[in-house]
Amino acid sequence: MDWLQVVVLAVVQGLTEFLPISSSAHLILVPVLTEWQDQGLAFDVALHIGSLTAVVVYFRHELWGMLTSSLSALRGRGVDREAMLALWVVLATLPVCAVGFVLHDVIEGYMRSTLIIALSLIGFGVLLGYADWKQRGTRSEYHLRLRDVVVIGLAQALALIPGTSRSGITITAALMVGMSREGAARFSFLLSIPVIVLAGGLETLGLIQQPQGIDWSVLIFGALLSGVSAYLCIHFFLRLIKRLGMQPFVLYRVIFGVWLLWFFHA
């Protein structure tokens, strides 16, 4: 890998992991459009570590509260809102784990085409735009109910379809059940933590089974750049949606999807 490829892939991963525009779509298409060779599993793991570090650092206070409250609840000292939030994150992660385990080979083998990516970008983008326009809830991530978590968790399983966007579909579902824009985004980012851990774990297993030479300087730089860009993305995204909502991202998705249809299938 040359350094230009490292920089582009790291920044793309860091930005698109948390924006509702589909990281998988961009990471699949970058090598197609540039004709770069596959970056390899080791680099993928490094990028995931960078993104994971960013979201953990950004939400460190919330995560610490969730951890300590959960431990207190297990000791029989009562369940507060932080412990409930931790439970909701776990429950909302179960559907994507189950579907991913059962359909992983199908998704990897048959659904990573530019046609599916383009249609997913457009279709789920329009759905996000509708949810943002129609629903103006006020509830935060601390005011979820079980049925809300079930809806959001089932929606997150759809993110296994390339082009859907994990953050996009979970924010869409959260808006539809009455959460505020910021609350929906924050819960979506918290949900990303177990998903990134699981995805990175699977890639690590694949890396162990396929030993290869490792360029540590490339991996460290890629992880650092991915982490910095992801942290800045989370920070500015949460500020931007208060004023502009989701419509700029909807417009980007539709334009991107239409361009893919024209470029690859016209």
Short mmCIF file of C-alpha atoms in Angstrom, two decimals:
data_model
loop_
_atom_site.label_atom_id
_atom_site.label_comp_id
_atom_site.label_asym_id
_atom_site.label_seq_id
_atom_site.Cartn_x
_atom_site.Cartn_y
_atom_site.Cartn_z
CA MET A 1 0.00 0.00 0.00
CA ASP A 2 1.21 3.49 -0.78
CA TRP A 3 0.64 6.35 1.64
CA LEU A 4 -2.04 8.00 -0.48
CA GLN A 5 -4.11 4.84 -0.27
CA VAL A 6 -3.58 4.67 3.49
CA VAL A 7 -4.72 8.28 3.98
CA VAL A 8 -7.78 7.98 1.73
CA LEU A 9 -9.02 4.71 3.22
CA ALA A 10 -8.42 5.83 6.81
CA VAL A 11 -10.25 9.13 6.36
CA VAL A 12 -13.11 7.47 4.46
CA GLN A 13 -13.50 4.89 7.24
CA GLY A 14 -13.34 7.49 9.98
CA LEU A 15 -15.91 9.80 8.39
CA THR A 16 -18.38 7.31 6.94
CA GLU A 17 -18.49 4.94 9.94
CA PHE A 18 -20.68 7.41 11.82
CA LEU A 19 -22.27 9.55 9.12
CA PRO A 20 -25.55 8.12 7.73
CA ILE A 21 -24.05 7.60 4.26
CA SER A 22 -22.78 3.98 4.45
CA SER A 23 -19.15 3.23 5.21
CA SER A 24 -19.38 -0.15 3.46
CA ALA A 25 -20.50 1.49 0.22
CA HIS A 26 -17.56 3.87 0.21
CA LEU A 27 -14.96 1.28 1.25
CA ILE A 28 -16.20 -1.17 -1.39
CA LEU A 29 -16.20 1.46 -4.11
CA VAL A 30 -12.88 3.20 -3.40
CA PRO A 31 -10.79 0.24 -4.70
CA VAL A 32 -13.17 -0.15 -7.67
CA LEU A 33 -12.86 3.47 -8.70
CA THR A 34 -9.12 3.75 -8.04
CA GLU A 35 -8.08 0.22 -9.10
CA TRP A 36 -6.06 -0.08 -5.90
CA GLN A 37 -5.31 -3.56 -4.64
CA ASP A 38 -7.24 -4.83 -1.64
CA GLN A 39 -5.83 -3.30 1.53
CA GLY A 40 -5.89 -6.59 3.43
CA LEU A 41 -7.43 -7.77 6.68
CA ALA A 42 -4.72 -6.32 8.92
CA PHE A 43 -5.41 -2.80 7.68
CA ASP A 44 -9.18 -3.31 8.03
CA VAL A 45 -8.67 -4.33 11.67
CA ALA A 46 -6.50 -1.26 12.27
CA LEU A 47 -9.17 1.07 10.83
CA HIS A 48 -11.84 -0.53 13.04
CA ILE A 49 -9.62 -0.07 16.09
CA GLY A 50 -9.24 3.60 15.22
CA SER A 51 -13.01 4.12 14.84
CA LEU A 52 -13.73 2.17 18.03
CA THR A 53 -11.22 4.20 20.01
CA ALA A 54 -12.80 7.44 18.78
CA VAL A 55 -16.35 6.59 19.85
CA VAL A 56 -15.19 5.17 23.20
CA VAL A 57 -13.16 8.29 23.97
CA TYR A 58 -15.99 10.60 22.91
CA PHE A 59 -18.57 8.83 25.07
CA ARG A 60 -16.17 7.88 27.88
CA HIS A 61 -18.23 9.53 30.61
CA GLU A 62 -21.47 7.89 29.46
CA LEU A 63 -19.78 4.51 29.12
CA TRP A 64 -18.24 4.74 32.58
CA GLY A 65 -21.63 5.59 34.05
CA MET A 66 -23.25 2.69 32.20
CA LEU A 67 -20.56 0.28 33.44
CA THR A 68 -20.64 1.33 37.10
CA SER A 69 -24.45 1.46 37.18
CA SER A 70 -24.71 -1.98 35.59
CA LEU A 71 -22.33 -3.45 38.17
CA SER A 72 -24.35 -1.82 40.95
CA ALA A 73 -27.57 -3.25 39.51
CA LEU A 74 -26.03 -6.73 39.43
CA ARG A 75 -25.23 -6.34 43.12
CA GLY A 76 -28.91 -5.61 43.79
CA ARG A 77 -28.57 -1.88 44.38
CA GLY A 78 -31.28 -0.85 41.95
CA VAL A 79 -31.47 -0.01 38.27
CA ASP A 80 -30.96 3.61 37.24
CA ARG A 81 -31.10 5.21 33.80
CA GLU A 82 -27.45 4.43 32.98
CA ALA A 83 -27.96 0.74 33.72
CA MET A 84 -31.11 0.70 31.58
CA LEU A 85 -29.24 2.36 28.72
CA ALA A 86 -26.55 -0.32 28.91
CA LEU A 87 -29.27 -2.99 28.77
CA TRP A 88 -30.90 -1.33 25.77
CA VAL A 89 -27.57 -1.25 23.91
CA VAL A 90 -27.10 -4.98 24.52
CA LEU A 91 -30.65 -5.91 23.48
CA ALA A 92 -30.55 -3.75 20.34
CA THR A 93 -27.34 -5.47 19.26
CA LEU A 94 -28.75 -9.01 19.36
CA PRO A 95 -30.67 -8.93 16.03
CA VAL A 96 -27.70 -7.83 13.94
CA CYS A 97 -25.55 -10.52 15.60
CA ALA A 98 -28.10 -13.24 14.84
CA VAL A 99 -28.72 -12.16 11.24
CA GLY A 100 -25.02 -11.61 10.58
CA PHE A 101 -24.15 -15.07 11.88
CA VAL A 102 -26.77 -16.80 9.75
CA LEU A 103 -26.44 -14.78 6.53
CA HIS A 104 -22.78 -13.70 6.56
CA ASP A 105 -21.76 -15.84 3.58
CA VAL A 106 -24.83 -14.80 1.56
CA ILE A 107 -24.18 -11.12 2.17
CA GLU A 108 -20.48 -11.36 1.37
CA GLY A 109 -21.04 -13.48 -1.72
CA TYR A 110 -24.11 -12.02 -3.39
CA MET A 111 -25.00 -8.58 -2.02
CA ARG A 112 -21.86 -6.51 -2.49
CA SER A 113 -22.76 -5.35 -6.00
CA THR A 114 -22.90 -1.74 -7.12
CA LEU A 115 -26.58 -2.16 -8.04
CA ILE A 116 -27.56 -3.18 -4.50
CA ILE A 117 -25.37 -0.44 -3.02
CA ALA A 118 -26.93 2.22 -5.24
CA LEU A 119 -30.52 1.14 -4.56
CA SER A 120 -29.85 0.92 -0.82
CA LEU A 121 -28.29 4.37 -0.77
CA ILE A 122 -31.32 5.86 -2.50
CA GLY A 123 -34.09 3.84 -0.83
CA PHE A 124 -32.90 4.03 2.75
CA GLY A 125 -31.78 7.60 2.18
CA VAL A 126 -35.32 8.63 1.21
CA LEU A 127 -36.62 6.76 4.26
CA LEU A 128 -34.21 8.71 6.49
CA GLY A 129 -35.40 11.95 4.91
CA TYR A 130 -39.04 11.04 5.53
CA ALA A 131 -38.37 10.11 9.16
CA ASP A 132 -36.50 13.35 9.77
CA TRP A 133 -39.22 15.44 8.09
CA LYS A 134 -42.22 13.63 9.59
CA GLN A 135 -41.12 12.83 13.12
CA ARG A 136 -40.07 15.57 15.53
CA GLY A 137 -39.71 13.72 18.83
CA THR A 138 -38.02 15.03 21.95
CA ARG A 139 -36.95 11.89 23.81
CA SER A 140 -33.27 11.26 24.48
CA GLU A 141 -31.42 7.96 24.66
CA TYR A 142 -32.31 7.82 28.36
CA HIS A 143 -36.05 7.69 27.66
CA LEU A 144 -36.27 4.57 25.52
CA ARG A 145 -38.85 1.85 25.97
CA LEU A 146 -38.54 -1.84 25.20
CA ARG A 147 -40.60 -1.62 22.00
CA ASP A 148 -38.41 1.27 20.80
CA VAL A 149 -35.28 -0.82 21.35
CA VAL A 150 -36.81 -3.78 19.49
CA VAL A 151 -37.62 -1.58 16.47
CA ILE A 152 -34.16 0.00 16.43
CA GLY A 153 -32.44 -3.35 16.90
CA LEU A 154 -34.35 -4.99 14.05
CA ALA A 155 -33.61 -1.98 11.86
CA GLN A 156 -29.91 -2.27 12.63
CA ALA A 157 -29.92 -5.79 11.18
CA LEU A 158 -30.78 -4.23 7.80
CA ALA A 159 -27.41 -2.49 7.88
CA LEU A 160 -25.84 -5.78 6.80
CA ILE A 161 -27.10 -4.90 3.31
CA PRO A 162 -24.28 -2.88 1.71
CA GLY A 163 -25.27 0.73 1.12
CA THR A 164 -27.84 0.84 3.92
CA SER A 165 -25.62 2.53 6.57
CA ARG A 166 -25.75 1.25 10.11
CA SER A 167 -25.92 4.74 11.59
CA GLY A 168 -28.45 5.82 8.95
CA ILE A 169 -30.93 3.02 9.52
CA THR A 170 -30.70 3.15 13.33
CA ILE A 171 -31.19 6.92 13.33
CA THR A 172 -34.15 6.48 10.97
CA ALA A 173 -35.78 3.94 13.29
CA ALA A 174 -35.03 6.04 16.37
CA LEU A 175 -36.63 9.12 14.80
CA MET A 176 -39.70 7.07 13.87
CA VAL A 177 -40.23 5.93 17.46
CA GLY A 178 -40.14 9.52 18.69
CA MET A 179 -36.55 10.29 19.63
CA SER A 180 -34.94 13.66 19.01
CA ARG A 181 -32.31 14.02 16.32
CA GLU A 182 -29.49 14.28 18.84
CA GLY A 183 -30.86 11.45 20.99
CA ALA A 184 -31.22 9.21 17.93
CA ALA A 185 -27.66 9.95 16.82
CA ARG A 186 -26.17 9.44 20.27
CA PHE A 187 -27.92 6.08 20.72
CA SER A 188 -26.78 5.05 17.24
CA PHE A 189 -23.17 5.88 18.14
CA LEU A 190 -23.39 3.89 21.37
CA LEU A 191 -24.77 0.95 19.37
CA SER A 192 -21.75 1.13 17.09
CA ILE A 193 -19.40 0.05 19.90
CA PRO A 194 -20.45 -3.63 20.22
CA VAL A 195 -20.95 -3.86 16.44
CA ILE A 196 -17.43 -2.58 15.70
CA VAL A 197 -16.00 -4.91 18.37
CA LEU A 198 -17.76 -7.90 16.80
CA ALA A 199 -16.80 -6.95 13.24
CA GLY A 200 -13.21 -6.35 14.27
CA GLY A 201 -13.18 -9.66 16.12
CA LEU A 202 -14.29 -11.55 13.04
CA GLU A 203 -11.64 -9.83 10.94
CA THR A 204 -9.01 -10.63 13.56
CA LEU A 205 -9.96 -14.33 13.42
CA GLY A 206 -9.59 -14.20 9.65
CA LEU A 207 -6.22 -12.50 10.03
CA ILE A 208 -4.99 -15.21 12.42
CA GLN A 209 -6.03 -17.90 9.95
CA GLN A 210 -4.20 -16.13 7.11
CA PRO A 211 -0.82 -15.08 8.51
CA GLN A 212 1.01 -12.47 6.49
CA GLY A 213 3.74 -9.90 6.81
CA ILE A 214 2.60 -6.79 8.70
CA ASP A 215 3.77 -3.25 8.08
CA TRP A 216 3.25 -1.79 11.54
CA SER A 217 3.92 1.80 10.50
CA VAL A 218 1.04 1.64 8.01
CA LEU A 219 -1.33 0.06 10.54
CA ILE A 220 -0.52 2.52 13.32
CA PHE A 221 -0.82 5.56 11.06
CA GLY A 222 -4.07 4.23 9.54
CA ALA A 223 -5.60 3.57 12.97
CA LEU A 224 -4.56 7.01 14.24
CA LEU A 225 -5.92 8.84 11.21
CA SER A 226 -9.15 6.83 11.25
CA GLY A 227 -9.60 7.58 14.94
CA VAL A 228 -8.99 11.32 14.63
CA SER A 229 -11.31 11.71 11.64
CA ALA A 230 -14.00 9.60 13.37
CA TYR A 231 -13.81 11.68 16.57
CA LEU A 232 -14.13 14.94 14.63
CA CYS A 233 -16.98 13.46 12.61
CA ILE A 234 -18.96 12.55 15.75
CA HIS A 235 -18.37 15.97 17.31
CA PHE A 236 -19.40 18.04 14.31
CA PHE A 237 -22.24 15.73 13.25
CA LEU A 238 -23.98 16.12 16.62
CA ARG A 239 -23.68 19.90 16.32
CA LEU A 240 -24.76 20.04 12.67
CA ILE A 241 -27.96 18.01 12.98
CA LYS A 242 -29.34 20.40 15.58
CA ARG A 243 -29.54 23.08 12.88
CA LEU A 244 -29.80 21.27 9.56
CA GLY A 245 -31.21 17.86 10.38
CA MET A 246 -30.59 14.87 8.12
CA GLN A 247 -31.57 16.38 4.77
CA PRO A 248 -28.00 17.19 3.57
CA PHE A 249 -27.06 13.54 4.04
CA VAL A 250 -30.24 12.40 2.31
CA LEU A 251 -29.40 14.57 -0.69
CA TYR A 252 -25.84 13.21 -0.78
CA ARG A 253 -27.08 9.61 -0.65
CA VAL A 254 -29.58 10.10 -3.47
CA ILE A 255 -27.05 11.87 -5.72
CA PHE A 256 -24.39 9.26 -4.97
CA GLY A 257 -26.81 6.40 -5.63
CA VAL A 258 -28.05 7.88 -8.92
CA TRP A 259 -24.47 8.47 -10.04
CA LEU A 260 -23.58 4.83 -9.29
CA LEU A 261 -26.55 3.64 -11.35
CA TRP A 262 -25.50 5.87 -14.25
CA PHE A 263 -21.79 5.07 -14.02
CA PHE A 264 -22.02 1.30 -13.65
CA HIS A 265 -25.40 0.36 -15.12
CA ALA A 266 -26.37 2.94 -17.74
#
